Coordinates of C-alpha atoms in Angstrom, one line a residue:
X5 CA 74.8 12.9 -42.9
X6 CA 76.9 13.4 -39.7
X7 CA 80.0 11.3 -39.4
X8 CA 81.3 10.0 -36.1
X9 CA 84.9 9.3 -35.2
X10 CA 85.6 5.6 -34.6
X11 CA 85.6 4.8 -30.9
X12 CA 87.4 2.0 -29.1
X13 CA 85.9 -1.4 -30.0
X14 CA 83.8 -2.2 -26.9
X15 CA 80.1 -2.8 -26.3
X16 CA 77.8 -2.2 -23.4
X17 CA 74.3 -3.5 -23.1
X18 CA 71.8 -1.5 -21.3
X19 CA 68.1 -1.2 -21.0
X20 CA 66.1 2.1 -20.8
X21 CA 63.3 3.8 -22.6
X22 CA 64.0 7.6 -22.6
X23 CA 67.7 8.2 -22.7
X24 CA 69.9 8.4 -25.9
X25 CA 72.7 6.2 -24.7
X26 CA 75.1 7.1 -27.5
X27 CA 74.9 10.7 -26.3
X28 CA 75.0 9.9 -22.6
X29 CA 78.2 7.9 -23.0
X30 CA 79.8 9.8 -25.9
X31 CA 79.6 6.8 -28.3
X32 CA 78.9 6.5 -32.0
X33 CA 76.4 4.3 -33.9
X34 CA 77.2 0.6 -33.4
X35 CA 79.4 1.1 -30.4
X36 CA 76.7 0.1 -27.9
X37 CA 74.3 -2.9 -27.9
X38 CA 71.0 -1.5 -26.6
X39 CA 68.0 -3.2 -25.2
X40 CA 65.1 -1.0 -24.4
X41 CA 61.9 -1.5 -22.3
X42 CA 59.8 1.0 -20.5
X43 CA 60.7 0.8 -16.8
X44 CA 63.9 -1.1 -17.4
X45 CA 62.6 -4.4 -15.9
X46 CA 63.9 -7.8 -17.1
X47 CA 61.5 -10.0 -19.1
X48 CA 62.2 -13.1 -21.2
X49 CA 62.6 -11.1 -24.5
X50 CA 65.0 -8.6 -23.0
X51 CA 66.9 -11.4 -21.3
X52 CA 67.3 -13.2 -24.6
X53 CA 68.5 -10.0 -26.3
X54 CA 71.1 -9.4 -23.5
X55 CA 72.3 -13.0 -23.7
X56 CA 72.8 -12.5 -27.5
X57 CA 74.7 -9.3 -26.8
X58 CA 77.0 -10.9 -24.3
X59 CA 77.4 -14.3 -25.7
X60 CA 77.5 -13.6 -29.5
X61 CA 78.7 -10.0 -29.6
X62 CA 80.9 -10.4 -26.5
X63 CA 79.7 -7.3 -24.7
X64 CA 81.6 -7.3 -21.4
X65 CA 79.3 -5.1 -19.5
X66 CA 75.5 -4.7 -19.0
X67 CA 74.5 -1.4 -17.6
X68 CA 70.9 -1.3 -16.3
X69 CA 70.1 2.4 -16.7
X70 CA 67.0 3.9 -15.1
X71 CA 66.3 7.6 -15.1
X72 CA 64.7 10.1 -12.8
X73 CA 61.0 10.8 -13.2
X74 CA 60.4 7.4 -15.0
X75 CA 56.8 7.3 -16.3
X76 CA 56.6 3.5 -15.9
X77 CA 57.7 3.7 -12.2
X78 CA 55.2 6.6 -11.7
X79 CA 52.4 4.5 -13.2
X80 CA 53.3 1.7 -10.9
X81 CA 53.2 4.0 -7.9
X82 CA 49.8 5.3 -8.9
X83 CA 48.5 1.7 -9.5
X84 CA 49.5 0.7 -6.0
X85 CA 48.6 3.9 -4.2
X86 CA 45.4 4.9 -6.0
X87 CA 44.4 1.4 -7.2
X88 CA 44.6 2.7 -10.8
X89 CA 43.9 0.0 -13.4
X90 CA 45.6 0.2 -16.8
X91 CA 44.3 -1.5 -20.0
X92 CA 46.0 -3.9 -22.3
X93 CA 49.3 -5.3 -21.4
X94 CA 50.2 -2.5 -19.0
X95 CA 49.3 -4.5 -15.9
X96 CA 52.3 -6.8 -16.8
X97 CA 54.6 -3.7 -16.7
X98 CA 53.1 -2.6 -13.4
X99 CA 53.5 -6.1 -12.0
X100 CA 57.2 -6.2 -13.1
X101 CA 58.0 -2.9 -11.3
X102 CA 55.7 -3.5 -8.3
X103 CA 58.4 -5.2 -6.1
X104 CA 60.7 -2.1 -6.5
X105 CA 57.9 0.3 -5.5
X106 CA 57.1 -1.9 -2.5
X107 CA 60.7 -2.0 -1.4
X108 CA 61.0 1.8 -1.7
X109 CA 57.7 2.2 0.3
X110 CA 59.0 0.0 3.1
X111 CA 62.2 1.9 3.3
X112 CA 60.4 5.1 4.3
X113 CA 62.2 7.2 1.7
X114 CA 61.2 10.8 1.5
X115 CA 61.2 10.7 -2.3
X116 CA 59.3 7.5 -3.2
X117 CA 59.8 8.0 -6.9
X118 CA 63.6 8.3 -6.7
X119 CA 63.8 5.4 -4.2
X120 CA 61.6 3.2 -6.5
X121 CA 63.7 4.0 -9.6
X122 CA 66.9 3.0 -7.7
X123 CA 65.3 -0.1 -6.3
X124 CA 64.0 -1.1 -9.7
X125 CA 67.5 -0.8 -11.1
X126 CA 69.0 -2.8 -8.3
X127 CA 66.4 -5.6 -8.7
X128 CA 67.1 -5.8 -12.4
X129 CA 70.9 -6.0 -11.8
X130 CA 70.4 -8.8 -9.4
X131 CA 68.1 -10.7 -11.7
X132 CA 70.6 -10.4 -14.5
X133 CA 73.5 -11.5 -12.4
X134 CA 71.5 -14.6 -11.4
X135 CA 70.0 -15.3 -14.8
X136 CA 70.7 -19.0 -15.7
X137 CA 72.2 -20.5 -17.5
X138 CA 74.2 -18.0 -19.5
X139 CA 74.6 -14.7 -17.6
X140 CA 75.1 -16.1 -14.2
X141 CA 78.0 -18.3 -15.4
X142 CA 79.6 -15.4 -17.3
X143 CA 79.4 -13.2 -14.2
X144 CA 80.9 -15.9 -12.0
X145 CA 83.7 -16.4 -14.5
X146 CA 84.3 -12.6 -14.5
X147 CA 83.6 -12.5 -18.3
X148 CA 80.7 -10.1 -17.7
X149 CA 80.0 -7.2 -15.4
X150 CA 76.4 -6.2 -14.5
X151 CA 76.0 -2.7 -12.9
X152 CA 73.2 -0.2 -12.4
X153 CA 72.8 3.5 -12.7
X154 CA 70.3 6.3 -12.7
X155 CA 70.4 9.0 -15.4
X156 CA 69.5 12.5 -14.5
X157 CA 67.4 14.0 -17.3
X158 CA 68.2 17.5 -16.1
X159 CA 72.0 17.2 -15.8
X160 CA 72.8 14.3 -18.1
X161 CA 74.9 12.7 -15.4
X162 CA 74.7 9.0 -14.4
X163 CA 74.9 8.0 -10.7
X164 CA 75.8 4.4 -10.2
X165 CA 73.6 2.5 -7.7

């Protein structure tokens, strides 16, 4: 079993589906409070988990972390461009990411996927900052920071957006 040196006692909450956050941020097991969902959009379950992480565990920062070449964003682009219909609960995922793809499309970005990933992160950050009653109040009281970033799968670097 691999042992990890103890790191400073802080916690970050983030949401993503393909990135190993402990590796990306050089943290050990238990140092991060992680909420994952494909496409890093905010739903009620994820919001409740983040409220728990911030209120109960006192995480001072939420990092919404998207990544390049996101499959959930790509599926949403295809659903909107090609009228692709997905089975099961996947339409809910597409509907959650749809506003970001529409914003990216209207921007005229040359790389629609990259622009949609960034827009999706920004929209999630804004939703979390405004989430009532808990997160919004904590942000206003400067007890909580909410930021967004995009992780490069090729380089391992995070660019804040």
